[in-house]
Every structure is written in structure tokens, then in C-alpha cells.
Coordinates of N, CA, C and O in Angstrom, one line a residue:
X225 N -48.7 7.6 -29.6 CA -48.0 8.8 -30.0 C -46.8 9.1 -29.1 O -47.0 9.1 -27.9
X226 N -45.6 9.2 -29.7 CA -44.4 9.4 -28.9 C -44.1 11.0 -28.8 O -44.3 11.7 -29.7
X227 N -43.7 11.3 -27.7 CA -43.3 12.7 -27.5 C -41.8 12.9 -27.9 O -41.0 12.1 -27.7
X228 N -41.5 14.0 -28.5 CA -40.2 14.3 -29.1 C -39.2 14.4 -27.9 O -38.0 14.1 -28.0
X229 N -39.6 14.9 -26.7 CA -38.8 15.0 -25.5 C -38.1 13.7 -25.0 O -37.1 13.7 -24.4
X230 N -38.8 12.6 -25.3 CA -38.3 11.3 -24.8 C -37.1 10.9 -25.6 O -36.3 10.2 -25.1
X231 N -36.9 11.4 -26.8 CA -35.7 11.1 -27.6 C -34.5 12.0 -27.2 O -33.4 11.6 -27.1
X232 N -34.8 13.3 -26.9 CA -33.9 14.2 -26.5 C -33.2 13.9 -25.2 O -32.1 14.1 -24.9
X233 N -34.1 13.5 -24.2 CA -33.6 13.3 -22.8 C -32.5 12.3 -22.7 O -31.6 12.7 -22.0
X234 N -32.5 11.1 -23.4 CA -31.4 10.3 -23.3 C -30.1 11.0 -23.9 O -28.9 10.7 -23.3
X235 N -30.2 11.7 -24.9 CA -29.0 12.3 -25.5 C -28.5 13.4 -24.6 O -27.2 13.5 -24.4
X236 N -29.4 14.1 -23.9 CA -29.0 15.1 -22.9 C -28.2 14.4 -21.8 O -27.2 15.0 -21.3
X237 N -28.7 13.3 -21.3 CA -28.1 12.6 -20.2 C -26.6 12.2 -20.6 O -25.7 12.3 -19.9
X238 N -26.6 11.6 -21.8 CA -25.2 11.2 -22.3 C -24.2 12.3 -22.5 O -23.1 12.3 -22.0
X239 N -24.8 13.4 -23.0 CA -23.9 14.7 -23.2 C -23.5 15.2 -21.8 O -22.3 15.6 -21.7
X240 N -24.4 15.1 -20.9 CA -24.0 15.6 -19.5 C -22.9 14.7 -18.9 O -22.0 15.1 -18.2
X241 N -23.1 13.4 -19.0 CA -22.1 12.5 -18.5 C -20.8 12.7 -19.2 O -19.7 12.8 -18.5
X242 N -20.7 12.9 -20.4 CA -19.5 13.1 -21.2 C -18.8 14.4 -20.7 O -17.6 14.5 -20.4
X243 N -19.6 15.5 -20.5 CA -19.1 16.7 -20.0 C -18.5 16.6 -18.7 O -17.5 17.2 -18.4
X244 N -19.2 15.9 -17.8 CA -18.7 15.7 -16.4 C -17.4 14.9 -16.5 O -16.4 15.2 -15.7
X245 N -17.4 13.9 -17.3 CA -16.1 13.2 -17.4 C -15.0 14.0 -17.9 O -13.8 13.9 -17.3
X246 N -15.1 14.9 -18.8 CA -14.0 15.7 -19.3 C -13.7 16.7 -18.2 O -12.4 16.9 -18.0
X247 N -14.6 17.2 -17.5 CA -14.3 18.1 -16.4 C -13.5 17.5 -15.3 O -12.6 18.1 -14.8
X248 N -13.7 16.3 -15.1 CA -13.0 15.4 -14.1 C -11.6 15.1 -14.5 O -10.6 15.1 -13.7
X249 N -11.5 14.9 -15.8 CA -10.1 14.4 -16.4 C -9.3 15.7 -16.6 O -8.0 15.7 -16.4
X250 N -9.7 16.8 -17.1 CA -9.0 18.0 -17.4 C -8.1 18.5 -16.3 O -6.9 18.7 -16.6
X251 N -8.5 18.6 -15.1 CA -7.6 19.0 -14.0 C -6.4 18.1 -13.8 O -5.3 18.5 -13.5
X252 N -6.6 16.8 -14.0 CA -5.6 15.9 -13.8 C -4.5 16.0 -14.9 O -3.3 16.0 -14.5
X253 N -4.9 16.4 -16.0 CA -3.8 16.6 -17.1 C -3.1 17.8 -16.8 O -1.9 17.9 -17.0
X254 N -3.7 18.9 -16.3 CA -3.0 20.1 -15.9 C -2.0 19.8 -14.8 O -0.9 20.4 -14.7
X255 N -2.4 18.9 -13.8 CA -1.5 18.7 -12.7 C -0.4 17.8 -13.1 O 0.6 17.6 -12.3
X256 N -0.4 17.1 -14.3 CA 0.7 16.2 -14.7 C 2.0 17.0 -15.1 O 3.0 16.3 -15.3
X257 N 1.8 18.2 -15.4 CA 3.0 19.0 -15.8 C 4.0 18.9 -14.7 O 3.8 18.9 -13.5
X258 N 5.3 18.6 -15.1 CA 6.4 18.5 -14.1 C 6.9 19.9 -13.8 O 7.3 20.6 -14.6
X259 N 6.8 20.2 -12.5 CA 7.2 21.5 -12.0 C 8.4 21.2 -11.1 O 8.4 20.3 -10.3
X260 N 9.5 22.0 -11.2 CA 10.6 21.9 -10.3 C 10.2 22.2 -8.8 O 9.6 23.3 -8.5
X261 N 10.4 21.2 -8.0 CA 10.0 21.3 -6.6 C 11.2 21.7 -5.7 O 11.0 22.6 -4.9
X262 N 12.4 21.2 -6.0 CA 13.5 21.6 -5.2 C 14.8 21.4 -6.1 O 14.7 20.5 -7.0
X263 N 15.9 22.0 -5.7 CA 17.0 21.8 -6.5 C 18.3 21.9 -5.6 O 18.3 22.6 -4.6
X264 N 19.2 21.1 -6.0 CA 20.6 21.2 -5.3 C 21.6 21.3 -6.4 O 21.7 20.4 -7.3
X265 N 22.4 22.4 -6.5 CA 22.3 23.5 -5.7 C 21.1 24.3 -5.8 O 20.4 24.3 -6.9
X266 N 20.7 25.0 -4.8 CA 19.5 25.8 -4.8 C 19.8 27.1 -5.6 O 20.9 27.6 -5.8
X267 N 18.8 27.6 -6.1 CA 18.9 28.9 -7.0 C 19.5 30.0 -6.1 O 19.1 30.2 -4.9
X268 N 20.6 30.7 -6.6 CA 21.2 31.8 -5.9 C 22.0 31.4 -4.8 O 22.2 32.2 -3.9
X269 N 22.3 30.2 -4.6 CA 23.1 29.7 -3.5 C 24.6 29.8 -3.8 O 25.0 29.9 -4.9
X270 N 25.4 29.7 -2.7 CA 26.8 29.5 -2.9 C 27.3 28.2 -2.4 O 26.9 27.7 -1.3
X271 N 28.0 27.5 -3.3 CA 28.5 26.1 -2.9 C 30.0 26.1 -3.1 O 30.7 26.9 -3.7
X272 N 30.5 25.0 -2.4 CA 32.0 24.7 -2.5 C 32.3 23.9 -3.7 O 31.6 22.9 -3.9
X273 N 33.4 24.2 -4.4 CA 33.8 23.4 -5.6 C 35.0 22.6 -5.2 O 35.4 22.5 -3.9
X274 N 35.6 21.9 -6.0 CA 35.4 21.9 -7.4 C 34.3 21.0 -7.9 O 33.9 21.1 -9.1
X275 N 33.9 20.1 -7.1 CA 32.8 19.1 -7.5 C 31.5 19.5 -6.8 O 31.5 19.7 -5.6
X276 N 30.4 19.4 -7.6 CA 29.1 19.8 -7.1 C 28.1 18.8 -7.5 O 28.0 18.5 -8.7
X277 N 27.4 18.2 -6.6 CA 26.3 17.3 -6.9 C 25.1 18.0 -7.3 O 24.7 19.1 -6.6
X278 N 24.4 17.6 -8.3 CA 23.2 18.2 -8.8 C 22.0 17.2 -8.6 O 22.1 16.1 -8.9
X279 N 21.0 17.7 -7.9 CA 19.7 16.9 -7.7 C 18.5 17.8 -8.0 O 18.4 18.8 -7.2
X280 N 17.7 17.6 -9.0 CA 16.5 18.4 -9.3 C 15.4 17.5 -9.1 O 15.2 16.4 -9.7
X281 N 14.4 17.9 -8.2 CA 13.3 17.1 -8.0 C 12.1 17.8 -8.6 O 11.8 19.1 -8.4
X282 N 11.1 17.0 -9.2 CA 9.9 17.5 -9.9 C 8.7 17.0 -9.4 O 8.7 15.9 -8.6
X283 N 7.6 17.6 -9.7 CA 6.3 17.2 -9.1 C 5.7 16.0 -9.7 O 4.8 15.4 -9.2
X284 N 6.3 15.5 -10.9 CA 5.8 14.3 -11.5 C 7.0 13.6 -12.2 O 8.1 14.2 -12.3
X285 N 6.8 12.5 -12.8 CA 7.7 11.7 -13.5 C 8.3 12.5 -14.7 O 7.5 13.2 -15.3
X286 N 9.6 12.3 -15.0 CA 10.1 12.9 -16.2 C 10.8 11.9 -17.0 O 11.2 10.8 -16.6
X287 N 10.9 12.1 -18.3 CA 11.5 11.2 -19.3 C 12.9 11.6 -19.4 O 13.3 12.6 -20.0
X288 N 13.9 10.7 -18.8 CA 15.2 11.0 -18.8 C 15.8 11.1 -20.2 O 16.8 11.9 -20.4
X289 N 15.4 10.2 -21.0 CA 16.0 10.2 -22.4 C 15.8 11.5 -23.2 O 16.5 11.9 -24.0
X290 N 14.7 12.3 -22.9 CA 14.4 13.5 -23.5 C 14.6 14.7 -22.7 O 13.9 15.7 -22.9
X291 N 15.4 14.6 -21.7 CA 15.6 15.7 -20.7 C 17.1 16.1 -20.9 O 18.0 15.3 -21.1
X292 N 17.4 17.3 -20.6 CA 18.8 17.8 -20.8 C 19.2 18.7 -19.6 O 18.3 19.4 -19.0
X293 N 20.5 18.7 -19.3 CA 21.1 19.7 -18.4 C 22.3 20.3 -19.2 O 23.1 19.6 -19.7
X294 N 22.5 21.6 -19.1 CA 23.7 22.3 -19.6 C 24.0 23.3 -18.5 O 23.3 23.7 -17.7
X295 N 25.4 23.5 -18.6 CA 26.0 24.4 -17.6 C 26.7 25.6 -18.4 O 27.5 25.4 -19.2
X296 N 26.3 26.8 -17.9 CA 27.0 28.0 -18.4 C 27.9 28.5 -17.4 O 27.6 28.7 -16.2
X297 N 29.3 28.4 -17.8 CA 30.3 28.7 -16.8 C 30.6 30.2 -16.7 O 30.0 31.0 -17.5
X298 N 31.5 30.6 -15.8 CA 31.8 32.1 -15.7 C 32.3 32.8 -16.9 O 32.2 34.0 -17.1
X299 N 32.9 32.0 -17.8 CA 33.4 32.5 -19.1 C 32.4 32.6 -20.2 O 32.7 33.0 -21.3
X300 N 31.2 32.0 -19.9 CA 30.1 32.1 -20.9 C 30.2 30.8 -21.8 O 29.4 30.7 -22.7
X301 N 31.0 29.8 -21.4 CA 31.1 28.6 -22.2 C 29.9 27.7 -21.7 O 29.7 27.5 -20.5
X302 N 29.2 27.0 -22.7 CA 28.1 26.1 -22.4 C 28.6 24.7 -22.5 O 29.2 24.3 -23.5
X303 N 28.3 23.9 -21.5 CA 28.7 22.5 -21.5 C 27.4 21.6 -21.3 O 26.7 21.9 -20.3
X304 N 27.3 20.6 -22.1 CA 26.2 19.7 -21.9 C 26.6 18.8 -20.7 O 27.8 18.2 -20.7
X305 N 25.7 18.4 -19.8 CA 26.0 17.7 -18.6 C 25.3 16.2 -18.7 O 24.2 16.2 -19.1
X306 N 26.1 15.3 -18.4 CA 25.6 13.9 -18.4 C 24.6 13.7 -17.3 O 25.0 13.9 -16.1
X307 N 23.3 13.2 -17.5 CA 22.4 13.0 -16.4 C 22.6 11.5 -16.0 O 22.7 10.6 -16.8
X308 N 22.6 11.4 -14.7 CA 22.7 10.0 -14.1 C 21.5 9.2 -14.5 O 20.3 9.7 -14.3
X309 N 21.7 8.0 -15.1 CA 20.5 7.3 -15.6 C 19.9 6.5 -14.5 O 18.7 6.0 -14.8
X310 N 20.3 6.5 -13.3 CA 19.7 5.8 -12.3 C 19.0 6.7 -11.3 O 18.9 6.4 -10.2
X311 N 18.6 7.7 -11.8 CA 17.9 8.7 -11.0 C 16.4 8.2 -10.8 O 15.8 7.6 -11.6
X312 N 15.8 8.7 -9.7 CA 14.4 8.3 -9.4 C 13.5 8.9 -10.4 O 13.8 10.0 -11.1
X313 N 12.3 8.4 -10.6 CA 11.4 8.8 -11.8 C 11.1 10.4 -11.8 O 10.8 10.9 -12.8
X314 N 11.1 11.0 -10.6 CA 10.6 12.4 -10.6 C 11.9 13.3 -10.4 O 11.7 14.4 -9.9
X315 N 13.1 12.9 -10.8 CA 14.2 13.8 -10.5 C 15.3 13.6 -11.5 O 15.3 12.6 -12.4
X316 N 16.3 14.5 -11.6 CA 17.4 14.5 -12.4 C 18.6 14.6 -11.5 O 18.5 15.5 -10.6
X317 N 19.7 13.8 -11.8 CA 20.9 14.1 -10.9 C 22.0 14.0 -11.8 O 22.0 13.4 -13.0
X318 N 23.1 14.6 -11.4 CA 24.4 14.7 -12.2 C 25.5 15.1 -11.3 O 25.2 15.5 -10.2
X319 N 26.7 15.0 -11.7 CA 27.8 15.5 -11.0 C 28.6 16.5 -11.8 O 28.9 16.2 -13.0
X320 N 28.8 17.6 -11.3 CA 29.6 18.7 -11.9 C 31.0 18.6 -11.4 O 31.2 18.5 -10.2
X321 N 32.0 18.5 -12.3 CA 33.4 18.4 -11.8 C 34.2 19.5 -12.3 O 34.0 20.1 -13.3
X322 N 35.3 19.8 -11.5 CA 36.3 20.7 -12.0 C 35.8 22.2 -12.0 O 36.4 22.9 -12.8
X323 N 34.9 22.5 -11.2 CA 34.3 23.9 -11.2 C 35.3 24.8 -10.5 O 35.9 24.5 -9.5
X324 N 35.5 26.0 -11.0 CA 36.4 27.0 -10.5 C 35.5 28.1 -9.9 O 34.2 28.1 -10.0
X325 N 36.1 28.9 -9.1 CA 35.3 30.1 -8.4 C 34.6 30.9 -9.5 O 35.1 31.2 -10.5
X326 N 33.3 31.2 -9.1 CA 32.6 32.1 -10.1 C 31.1 31.8 -10.1 O 30.7 30.9 -9.5
X327 N 30.5 32.5 -11.1 CA 29.0 32.3 -11.2 C 28.7 31.4 -12.3 O 29.3 31.4 -13.4
X328 N 27.7 30.4 -12.0 CA 27.3 29.5 -13.1 C 25.9 29.5 -13.2 O 25.1 30.0 -12.3
X329 N 25.3 29.0 -14.3 CA 23.8 28.8 -14.6 C 23.6 27.4 -15.0 O 24.2 27.1 -16.1
X330 N 22.9 26.7 -14.3 CA 22.4 25.4 -14.7 C 21.2 25.5 -15.4 O 20.2 26.1 -14.8
X331 N 21.1 25.0 -16.6 CA 19.9 25.1 -17.4 C 19.3 23.7 -17.5 O 20.0 22.8 -17.8
X332 N 18.1 23.5 -17.2 CA 17.4 22.2 -17.3 C 16.2 22.3 -18.2 O 15.6 23.3 -18.4
X333 N 16.0 21.2 -18.9 CA 14.8 21.1 -19.8 C 14.4 19.6 -19.7 O 15.2 18.7 -19.9
X334 N 13.1 19.5 -19.4 CA 12.6 18.1 -19.2 C 11.3 17.9 -20.0 O 10.6 18.8 -20.3
X335 N 11.1 16.6 -20.3 CA 9.9 16.2 -20.9 C 9.2 15.4 -19.8 O 9.6 14.4 -19.3
X336 N 8.0 15.9 -19.5 CA 7.1 15.3 -18.5 C 6.4 14.1 -19.1 O 6.2 14.1 -20.4
X337 N 5.9 13.2 -18.3 CA 5.2 12.1 -18.9 C 3.9 12.5 -19.6 O 3.3 11.7 -20.3
X338 N 3.3 13.6 -19.3 CA 2.2 14.2 -20.1 C 2.5 14.8 -21.5 O 1.7 15.2 -22.2
X339 N 3.8 14.7 -21.8 CA 4.3 15.1 -23.1 C 4.7 16.6 -23.2 O 5.0 17.1 -24.3
X340 N 4.6 17.3 -22.0 CA 4.9 18.8 -22.1 C 6.4 19.0 -21.6 O 6.8 18.3 -20.8
X341 N 7.0 19.9 -22.3 CA 8.3 20.3 -22.1 C 8.3 21.4 -21.1 O 7.6 22.4 -21.4
X342 N 9.1 21.4 -20.1 CA 9.3 22.6 -19.3 C 10.8 22.9 -19.1 O 11.6 21.9 -19.2
X343 N 11.1 24.0 -18.9 CA 12.6 24.4 -18.7 C 12.7 25.5 -17.7 O 11.9 26.2 -17.3
X344 N 14.0 25.6 -17.2 CA 14.3 26.7 -16.3 C 15.8 26.8 -16.1 O 16.6 26.1 -16.7
X345 N 16.2 27.7 -15.3 CA 17.5 28.0 -14.9 C 17.8 28.1 -13.5 O 16.9 28.5 -12.7
X346 N 18.9 27.7 -13.0 CA 19.4 27.8 -11.6 C 20.7 28.5 -11.6 O 21.7 27.8 -11.8
X347 N 20.8 29.8 -11.2 CA 22.1 30.4 -11.1 C 22.6 30.0 -9.6 O 21.9 30.0 -8.7
X348 N 23.9 29.9 -9.6 CA 24.6 29.5 -8.3 C 26.0 30.0 -8.4 O 26.5 30.3 -9.5
X349 N 26.7 30.2 -7.3 CA 28.0 30.7 -7.2 C 28.9 29.6 -6.5 O 28.5 29.0 -5.5
X350 N 30.0 29.4 -7.1 CA 31.0 28.5 -6.5 C 32.1 29.4 -5.8 O 32.7 30.3 -6.5
X351 N 32.4 29.0 -4.5 CA 33.4 29.7 -3.8 C 34.7 29.1 -3.8 O 34.8 27.8 -3.9

């Protein structure tokens, strides 16, 4: 005569192992989101023009083909910025040229390798 608990016990163990596996993997997925770690120019900084190097560093790899940079100039005009294709895996770089004195907003949007899109803005002033 077999006891019913002997059939349930292996299923419970398997379910427990699967639950533990999911619990261990879930935080890694959350940590894979790319977060802006540093920027050049820094937010709310003042830089010298007319040419300004842009370097944005993220906490994880980004997909350059699906990432964008745009610049809002002092007159409100929006310009798409070409991203340097030889940037390291966790960063975006570009060169802004011909900037005049005034306030600018650099807008970035990136696709992280985990498939999530994040975006932000970096206001700065050209003197």
C-alpha cells in the first residue's frame, strides 16, 4: 500500500526548485536595465563651444542601432545627432558642432540588451 504523500513530495521539491530558480534569475533581469551612470556634458553644466564632445555611460550594454540622440537648441529646433559607431558597449558618444551660446537639451533614448527602452534628458549651457 502506497501513501499519497510519497507522490506529492517529489512534485513539491520540483516546484520549490523552480521557484528558487525564478527568484535567483528575477533580480538579474531587473539589474540588466541600462541606467545612465555619467554624462559629458554633465546635467546642468556649462561648457565651451562651438564643438562639444558627448559621452554617455550606462550601467549595462546598449544596442547602438536602436538608440538615439537628439539636441534641442536655444531656438527650440530639434536635431538628430549621429552616434559614433565605435563606442564601447555600455556607452554612446557623439560630437556636437557649431553650437552657439545658450541653453541646450540633449535627449537620449537607448535600448538595453534586456530589451527595455530607457530615456532621459541632459540640459546644459554653452558659453
